[in-house]
């Protein structure tokens, strides 16, 4: 599931992604949850083994919105007991406390994107 929000827009990026669009987080997640529910009704008996949140930078979302997303997926689809649930993250947008919360909600895999190996002098 694409989450089209990022801290800034990378110059090489061709994905739909917006920076400084906090006012769109809630309406987008609300619409996405509706789509998840509708799609879940179409695949009621299917078992899901993989759920992937990304690209964009899903970890930029506030924890309550991430929890809303994962709960909607759990309510709408039959997740296998070993289902892999991934959150794509930018290293600068996650902290240990938030990661623990995400894990407790069901995320069990983190995909870290590296935009650059350049380390500027400070
Ligand atoms: S973080 Fe990823 S999705 Fe966001 S602008 Fe950069 S390359 Fe694009």
CSV table of N, CA and C and ligand atoms in Angstrom, one decimal:
chain,number,residue,atom,x,y,z
A,1,UNK,N,0.8,-1.2,0.0
A,1,UNK,CA,0.0,0.0,0.0
A,1,UNK,C,0.9,1.2,0.0
A,2,UNK,N,0.7,2.0,-1.0
A,2,UNK,CA,1.5,3.2,-1.1
A,2,UNK,C,1.0,4.3,-0.2
A,3,UNK,N,2.0,4.9,0.5
A,3,UNK,CA,1.7,6.0,1.4
A,3,UNK,C,2.5,7.2,0.8
A,4,UNK,N,1.8,8.1,0.2
A,4,UNK,CA,2.5,9.1,-0.7
A,4,UNK,C,3.0,10.3,0.1
A,5,UNK,N,3.6,10.1,1.2
A,5,UNK,CA,4.1,11.2,2.0
A,5,UNK,C,5.6,11.0,2.4
A,6,UNK,N,6.4,12.0,2.3
A,6,UNK,CA,7.8,11.9,2.6
A,6,UNK,C,8.2,13.2,3.3
A,7,UNK,N,9.3,13.1,4.0
A,7,UNK,CA,9.9,14.3,4.7
A,7,UNK,C,10.2,15.4,3.7
A,8,UNK,N,10.9,14.9,2.6
A,8,UNK,CA,11.2,15.8,1.5
A,8,UNK,C,11.1,15.1,0.2
A,9,UNK,N,11.1,15.7,-0.9
A,9,UNK,CA,11.0,15.1,-2.2
A,9,UNK,C,12.4,14.8,-2.8
A,10,UNK,N,12.8,13.6,-2.9
A,10,UNK,CA,14.1,13.2,-3.5
A,10,UNK,C,14.2,13.6,-5.0
A,11,UNK,N,15.2,14.2,-5.4
A,11,UNK,CA,15.3,14.8,-6.8
A,11,UNK,C,15.1,13.7,-7.9
A,12,UNK,N,15.5,12.4,-7.5
A,12,UNK,CA,15.4,11.4,-8.5
A,12,UNK,C,14.1,10.6,-8.5
A,13,UNK,N,13.2,11.0,-7.6
A,13,UNK,CA,12.0,10.2,-7.4
A,13,UNK,C,10.9,10.4,-8.4
A,14,UNK,N,10.4,9.3,-8.9
A,14,UNK,CA,9.3,9.4,-9.9
A,14,UNK,C,8.0,8.9,-9.3
A,15,UNK,N,8.0,8.5,-8.0
A,15,UNK,CA,6.8,8.1,-7.3
A,15,UNK,C,5.9,9.3,-7.0
A,16,UNK,N,4.7,9.1,-6.8
A,16,UNK,CA,3.8,10.1,-6.2
A,16,UNK,C,4.1,10.2,-4.8
A,17,UNK,N,4.7,11.3,-4.4
A,17,UNK,CA,4.9,11.6,-2.9
A,17,UNK,C,5.0,13.1,-2.7
A,18,UNK,N,4.5,13.4,-1.5
A,18,UNK,CA,4.4,14.8,-1.2
A,18,UNK,C,5.1,15.1,0.1
A,19,UNK,N,5.8,16.2,0.2
A,19,UNK,CA,6.4,16.6,1.4
A,19,UNK,C,5.5,17.8,2.0
A,20,UNK,N,5.6,17.9,3.3
A,20,UNK,CA,4.8,19.0,4.0
A,20,UNK,C,3.3,18.9,3.7
A,21,UNK,N,2.8,17.7,3.8
A,21,UNK,CA,1.4,17.5,3.4
A,21,UNK,C,0.6,16.9,4.6
A,22,UNK,N,1.0,17.3,5.8
A,22,UNK,CA,0.4,16.7,7.0
A,22,UNK,C,-1.1,16.8,7.0
A,23,UNK,N,-1.7,17.8,6.5
A,23,UNK,CA,-3.1,18.0,6.5
A,23,UNK,C,-3.8,16.9,5.7
A,24,UNK,N,-3.0,16.2,4.8
A,24,UNK,CA,-3.6,15.1,4.0
A,24,UNK,C,-3.5,13.7,4.6
A,25,UNK,N,-2.8,13.6,5.7
A,25,UNK,CA,-2.5,12.3,6.3
A,25,UNK,C,-3.9,11.6,6.7
A,26,UNK,N,-4.7,12.3,7.5
A,26,UNK,CA,-5.9,11.7,7.9
A,26,UNK,C,-6.9,11.4,6.8
A,27,UNK,N,-7.2,12.3,5.9
A,27,UNK,CA,-8.1,12.0,4.8
A,27,UNK,C,-7.6,10.9,3.9
A,28,UNK,N,-6.3,10.8,3.7
A,28,UNK,CA,-5.8,9.8,2.9
A,28,UNK,C,-5.9,8.4,3.5
A,29,UNK,N,-5.6,8.3,4.8
A,29,UNK,CA,-5.6,7.1,5.5
A,29,UNK,C,-7.1,6.6,5.7
A,30,UNK,N,-8.0,7.6,5.9
A,30,UNK,CA,-9.4,7.3,5.9
A,30,UNK,C,-9.9,6.6,4.6
A,31,UNK,N,-9.5,7.3,3.5
A,31,UNK,CA,-9.9,6.7,2.2
A,31,UNK,C,-9.2,5.4,1.9
A,32,UNK,N,-8.0,5.2,2.3
A,32,UNK,CA,-7.3,3.9,2.1
A,32,UNK,C,-7.9,2.8,2.9
A,33,UNK,N,-8.3,3.2,4.2
A,33,UNK,CA,-9.0,2.1,5.0
A,33,UNK,C,-10.3,1.7,4.4
A,34,UNK,N,-11.1,2.7,3.8
A,34,UNK,CA,-12.3,2.3,3.1
A,34,UNK,C,-12.0,1.4,1.9
A,35,UNK,N,-11.0,1.6,1.2
A,35,UNK,CA,-10.6,0.8,0.1
A,35,UNK,C,-10.2,-0.6,0.6
A,36,UNK,N,-9.5,-0.7,1.7
A,36,UNK,CA,-9.1,-1.9,2.3
A,36,UNK,C,-10.3,-2.8,2.6
A,37,UNK,N,-11.3,-2.1,3.3
A,37,UNK,CA,-12.5,-2.8,3.7
A,37,UNK,C,-13.3,-3.3,2.4
A,38,UNK,N,-13.4,-2.5,1.4
A,38,UNK,CA,-14.1,-2.9,0.2
A,38,UNK,C,-13.4,-4.1,-0.5
A,39,UNK,N,-12.1,-4.0,-0.6
A,39,UNK,CA,-11.3,-5.0,-1.2
A,39,UNK,C,-11.3,-6.3,-0.4
A,40,UNK,N,-11.3,-6.1,0.9
A,40,UNK,CA,-11.4,-7.3,1.8
A,40,UNK,C,-12.7,-8.1,1.6
A,41,UNK,N,-13.8,-7.4,1.3
A,41,UNK,CA,-15.1,-8.1,1.1
A,41,UNK,C,-15.0,-8.9,-0.2
A,42,UNK,N,-14.2,-8.5,-1.2
A,42,UNK,CA,-14.1,-9.3,-2.4
A,42,UNK,C,-13.2,-10.5,-2.3
A,43,UNK,N,-12.4,-10.6,-1.2
A,43,UNK,CA,-11.5,-11.7,-1.0
A,43,UNK,C,-11.7,-12.3,0.3
A,44,UNK,N,-12.9,-12.5,0.7
A,44,UNK,CA,-13.2,-13.0,2.1
A,44,UNK,C,-12.6,-14.3,2.5
A,45,UNK,N,-12.4,-15.2,1.6
A,45,UNK,CA,-11.9,-16.5,2.0
A,45,UNK,C,-10.4,-16.7,1.7
A,46,UNK,N,-9.8,-15.6,1.1
A,46,UNK,CA,-8.4,-15.7,0.8
A,46,UNK,C,-7.5,-15.4,2.0
A,47,UNK,N,-6.5,-16.2,2.2
A,47,UNK,CA,-5.5,-16.0,3.3
A,47,UNK,C,-4.4,-15.1,2.7
A,48,UNK,N,-4.0,-14.1,3.5
A,48,UNK,CA,-3.0,-13.2,3.1
A,48,UNK,C,-1.7,-13.5,3.8
A,49,UNK,N,-0.6,-13.6,3.1
A,49,UNK,CA,0.7,-14.0,3.6
A,49,UNK,C,1.6,-12.8,3.7
A,50,UNK,N,1.4,-11.7,2.9
A,50,UNK,CA,2.3,-10.6,2.8
A,50,UNK,C,1.5,-9.3,2.8
A,51,UNK,N,1.9,-8.4,3.7
A,51,UNK,CA,1.3,-7.0,3.6
A,51,UNK,C,2.5,-6.1,3.6
A,52,UNK,N,2.5,-5.1,2.7
A,52,UNK,CA,3.6,-4.2,2.6
A,52,UNK,C,3.1,-2.8,2.5
A,53,UNK,N,3.5,-2.0,3.5
A,53,UNK,CA,3.2,-0.6,3.5
A,53,UNK,C,4.4,0.2,3.0
A,54,UNK,N,4.4,0.8,1.8
A,54,UNK,CA,5.4,1.5,1.2
A,54,UNK,C,5.2,1.5,-0.3
A,55,UNK,N,5.8,2.2,-1.0
A,55,UNK,CA,6.8,3.2,-0.7
A,55,UNK,C,6.1,4.5,-0.2
A,56,UNK,N,6.7,5.6,-0.7
A,56,UNK,CA,6.6,6.8,0.1
A,56,UNK,C,7.3,6.5,1.4
A,57,UNK,N,6.9,7.2,2.4
A,57,UNK,CA,7.5,6.9,3.8
A,57,UNK,C,6.4,6.7,4.8
A,58,UNK,N,5.9,5.5,4.8
A,58,UNK,CA,4.8,5.2,5.8
A,58,UNK,C,5.2,5.6,7.2
A,59,UNK,N,6.4,5.4,7.6
A,59,UNK,CA,6.8,5.7,9.0
A,59,UNK,C,6.7,7.2,9.3
A,60,UNK,N,6.4,8.0,8.4
A,60,UNK,CA,6.2,9.4,8.7
A,60,UNK,C,4.8,9.7,9.3
A,61,UNK,N,4.0,8.7,9.2
A,61,UNK,CA,2.6,8.8,9.7
A,61,UNK,C,2.6,8.8,11.3
A,62,UNK,N,1.7,9.5,11.9
A,62,UNK,CA,1.6,9.4,13.4
A,62,UNK,C,1.2,7.9,13.7
A,63,UNK,N,1.6,7.4,14.9
A,63,UNK,CA,1.3,6.1,15.3
A,63,UNK,C,-0.2,5.7,15.3
A,64,UNK,N,-1.1,6.6,15.7
A,64,UNK,CA,-2.5,6.2,15.7
A,64,UNK,C,-3.0,5.9,14.3
A,65,UNK,N,-2.5,6.6,13.2
A,65,UNK,CA,-2.9,6.4,11.9
A,65,UNK,C,-2.3,5.0,11.4
A,66,UNK,N,-1.1,4.7,11.8
A,66,UNK,CA,-0.5,3.4,11.4
A,66,UNK,C,-1.3,2.3,12.1
A,67,UNK,N,-1.7,2.5,13.3
A,67,UNK,CA,-2.4,1.5,14.0
A,67,UNK,C,-3.8,1.3,13.4
A,68,UNK,N,-4.4,2.4,12.9
A,68,UNK,CA,-5.7,2.4,12.2
A,68,UNK,C,-5.6,1.5,11.0
A,69,UNK,N,-4.5,1.8,10.3
A,69,UNK,CA,-4.2,1.0,9.0
A,69,UNK,C,-4.1,-0.5,9.3
A,70,UNK,N,-3.2,-0.8,10.2
A,70,UNK,CA,-3.0,-2.3,10.4
A,70,UNK,C,-4.2,-2.9,11.0
A,71,UNK,N,-5.0,-2.2,11.8
A,71,UNK,CA,-6.2,-2.8,12.4
A,71,UNK,C,-7.2,-3.1,11.3
A,72,UNK,N,-7.3,-2.1,10.4
A,72,UNK,CA,-8.2,-2.3,9.3
A,72,UNK,C,-7.9,-3.5,8.4
A,73,UNK,N,-6.6,-3.7,8.2
A,73,UNK,CA,-6.1,-4.8,7.4
A,73,UNK,C,-6.5,-6.1,8.2
A,74,UNK,N,-6.2,-6.1,9.5
A,74,UNK,CA,-6.5,-7.3,10.3
A,74,UNK,C,-8.0,-7.6,10.3
A,75,UNK,N,-8.8,-6.6,10.3
A,75,UNK,CA,-10.3,-6.8,10.4
A,75,UNK,C,-10.9,-7.2,9.0
A,76,UNK,N,-10.1,-6.9,8.0
A,76,UNK,CA,-10.7,-7.1,6.6
A,76,UNK,C,-10.2,-8.3,5.9
A,77,UNK,N,-9.0,-8.8,6.3
A,77,UNK,CA,-8.4,-9.9,5.7
A,77,UNK,C,-8.1,-11.0,6.7
A,78,UNK,N,-8.0,-12.2,6.2
A,78,UNK,CA,-7.6,-13.4,7.0
A,78,UNK,C,-6.1,-13.5,6.9
A,79,UNK,N,-5.4,-13.0,7.9
A,79,UNK,CA,-3.9,-13.0,7.9
A,79,UNK,C,-3.4,-14.4,8.3
A,80,UNK,N,-2.5,-15.0,7.6
A,80,UNK,CA,-1.9,-16.2,8.0
A,80,UNK,C,-1.1,-16.0,9.2
A,81,UNK,N,-0.9,-17.1,10.0
A,81,UNK,CA,-0.2,-17.0,11.3
A,81,UNK,C,1.3,-16.6,11.1
A,82,UNK,N,1.8,-16.8,9.9
A,82,UNK,CA,3.2,-16.4,9.6
A,82,UNK,C,3.2,-15.2,8.7
A,83,UNK,N,2.1,-14.5,8.6
A,83,UNK,CA,2.1,-13.4,7.6
A,83,UNK,C,3.2,-12.4,7.9
A,84,UNK,N,3.8,-11.9,6.8
A,84,UNK,CA,4.9,-10.9,6.9
A,84,UNK,C,4.3,-9.5,6.7
A,85,UNK,N,4.4,-8.7,7.7
A,85,UNK,CA,3.8,-7.4,7.6
A,85,UNK,C,4.9,-6.3,7.7
A,86,UNK,N,5.1,-5.7,6.6
A,86,UNK,CA,6.3,-4.8,6.5
A,86,UNK,C,5.9,-3.3,6.5
A,87,UNK,N,6.7,-2.6,7.2
A,87,UNK,CA,6.6,-1.1,7.1
A,87,UNK,C,7.9,-0.6,6.5
A,88,UNK,N,7.8,0.2,5.4
A,88,UNK,CA,8.9,0.8,4.9
A,88,UNK,C,9.2,2.1,5.6
A,89,UNK,N,10.5,2.3,6.0
A,89,UNK,CA,10.8,3.4,6.9
A,89,UNK,C,12.0,4.2,6.4
A,90,UNK,N,12.0,5.4,6.7
A,90,UNK,CA,13.2,6.2,6.6
A,90,UNK,C,13.9,6.3,7.9
A,91,UNK,N,15.2,6.0,8.0
A,91,UNK,CA,15.8,5.9,9.3
A,91,UNK,C,15.6,7.1,10.2
A,92,UNK,N,15.4,8.3,9.6
A,92,UNK,CA,15.2,9.5,10.4
A,92,UNK,C,13.8,9.7,10.9
A,93,UNK,N,12.9,8.8,10.6
A,93,UNK,CA,11.5,8.9,11.0
A,93,UNK,C,11.0,7.9,12.0
A,94,UNK,N,11.9,7.1,12.5
A,94,UNK,CA,11.5,6.1,13.4
A,94,UNK,C,12.4,6.1,14.7
A,95,UNK,N,11.8,5.8,15.8
A,95,UNK,CA,12.5,5.8,17.1
A,95,UNK,C,12.1,4.5,17.8
A,96,UNK,N,12.9,4.0,18.7
A,96,UNK,CA,12.8,2.7,19.3
A,96,UNK,C,11.4,2.6,20.0
A,97,UNK,N,10.9,3.6,20.7
A,97,UNK,CA,9.5,3.5,21.3
A,97,UNK,C,8.5,3.2,20.2
A,98,UNK,N,8.6,4.0,19.1
A,98,UNK,CA,7.6,3.8,18.1
A,98,UNK,C,7.7,2.4,17.4
A,99,UNK,N,8.9,1.9,17.2
A,99,UNK,CA,9.1,0.6,16.6
A,99,UNK,C,8.5,-0.5,17.5
A,100,UNK,N,8.6,-0.3,18.8
A,100,UNK,CA,8.0,-1.3,19.8
A,100,UNK,C,6.5,-1.3,19.6
A,101,UNK,N,6.0,-0.1,19.5
A,101,UNK,CA,4.5,0.1,19.4
A,101,UNK,C,4.1,-0.6,18.1
A,102,UNK,N,4.8,-0.3,17.0
A,102,UNK,CA,4.4,-0.9,15.7
A,102,UNK,C,4.5,-2.4,15.8
A,103,UNK,N,5.5,-3.0,16.4
A,103,UNK,CA,5.7,-4.4,16.6
A,103,UNK,C,4.5,-5.0,17.4
A,104,UNK,N,4.1,-4.3,18.4
A,104,UNK,CA,3.0,-4.8,19.2
A,104,UNK,C,1.7,-4.8,18.5
A,105,UNK,N,1.6,-3.9,17.5
A,105,UNK,CA,0.4,-3.8,16.6
A,105,UNK,C,0.4,-4.9,15.5
A,106,UNK,N,1.5,-5.5,15.3
A,106,UNK,CA,1.5,-6.6,14.3
A,106,UNK,C,2.6,-6.4,13.2
A,107,UNK,N,3.2,-5.2,13.1
A,107,UNK,CA,4.3,-5.1,12.1
A,107,UNK,C,5.4,-6.0,12.5
A,108,UNK,N,5.9,-6.8,11.6
A,108,UNK,CA,7.0,-7.7,12.0
A,108,UNK,C,8.2,-7.7,11.1
A,109,UNK,N,8.2,-6.7,10.2
A,109,UNK,CA,9.3,-6.5,9.3
A,109,UNK,C,9.5,-5.0,9.0
A,110,UNK,N,10.7,-4.6,9.0
A,110,UNK,CA,11.0,-3.2,8.7
A,110,UNK,C,11.9,-3.1,7.5
A,111,UNK,N,11.5,-2.3,6.5
A,111,UNK,CA,12.3,-2.1,5.3
A,111,UNK,C,12.9,-0.7,5.4
A,112,UNK,N,14.2,-0.6,5.6
A,112,UNK,CA,14.8,0.7,5.7
A,112,UNK,C,15.4,1.2,4.3
A,113,UNK,N,14.9,2.3,3.9
A,113,UNK,CA,15.4,2.9,2.7
A,113,UNK,C,16.6,3.8,2.9
A,114,UNK,N,17.6,3.7,2.1
A,114,UNK,CA,18.8,4.6,2.2
A,114,UNK,C,18.8,5.5,1.0
A,115,UNK,N,18.6,6.8,1.2
A,115,UNK,CA,18.6,7.7,0.1
A,115,UNK,C,20.0,8.1,-0.3
A,116,UNK,N,20.9,8.1,0.6
A,116,UNK,CA,22.3,8.5,0.3
A,116,UNK,C,23.3,7.9,1.3
A,117,UNK,N,24.5,7.6,0.8
A,117,UNK,CA,25.6,7.3,1.8
A,117,UNK,C,26.5,8.4,2.0
A,118,UNK,N,26.1,9.6,1.5
A,118,UNK,CA,26.9,10.8,1.7
A,118,UNK,C,26.7,11.3,3.2
A,119,UNK,N,27.9,11.5,3.8
A,119,UNK,CA,27.8,12.0,5.2
A,119,UNK,C,28.4,13.3,5.2
A,120,UNK,N,27.6,14.3,5.4
A,120,UNK,CA,28.1,15.7,5.4
A,120,UNK,C,28.9,16.0,6.6
A,121,UNK,N,29.8,17.0,6.6
A,121,UNK,CA,30.5,17.4,7.8
A,121,UNK,C,29.6,18.3,8.6
A,122,UNK,N,29.7,18.1,9.9
A,122,UNK,CA,28.9,18.9,10.8
A,122,UNK,C,29.8,19.9,11.6
B,1,LIG,S1,11.8,8.9,0.2
B,1,LIG,FE1,11.4,7.5,-1.5
B,1,LIG,S2,9.2,7.9,-2.1
B,1,LIG,FE2,9.9,9.6,-0.8
B,1,LIG,S3,10.7,11.1,-2.3
B,1,LIG,FE3,12.5,9.9,-1.7
B,1,LIG,S4,12.6,8.2,-3.2
B,1,LIG,FE4,10.6,9.2,-3.4
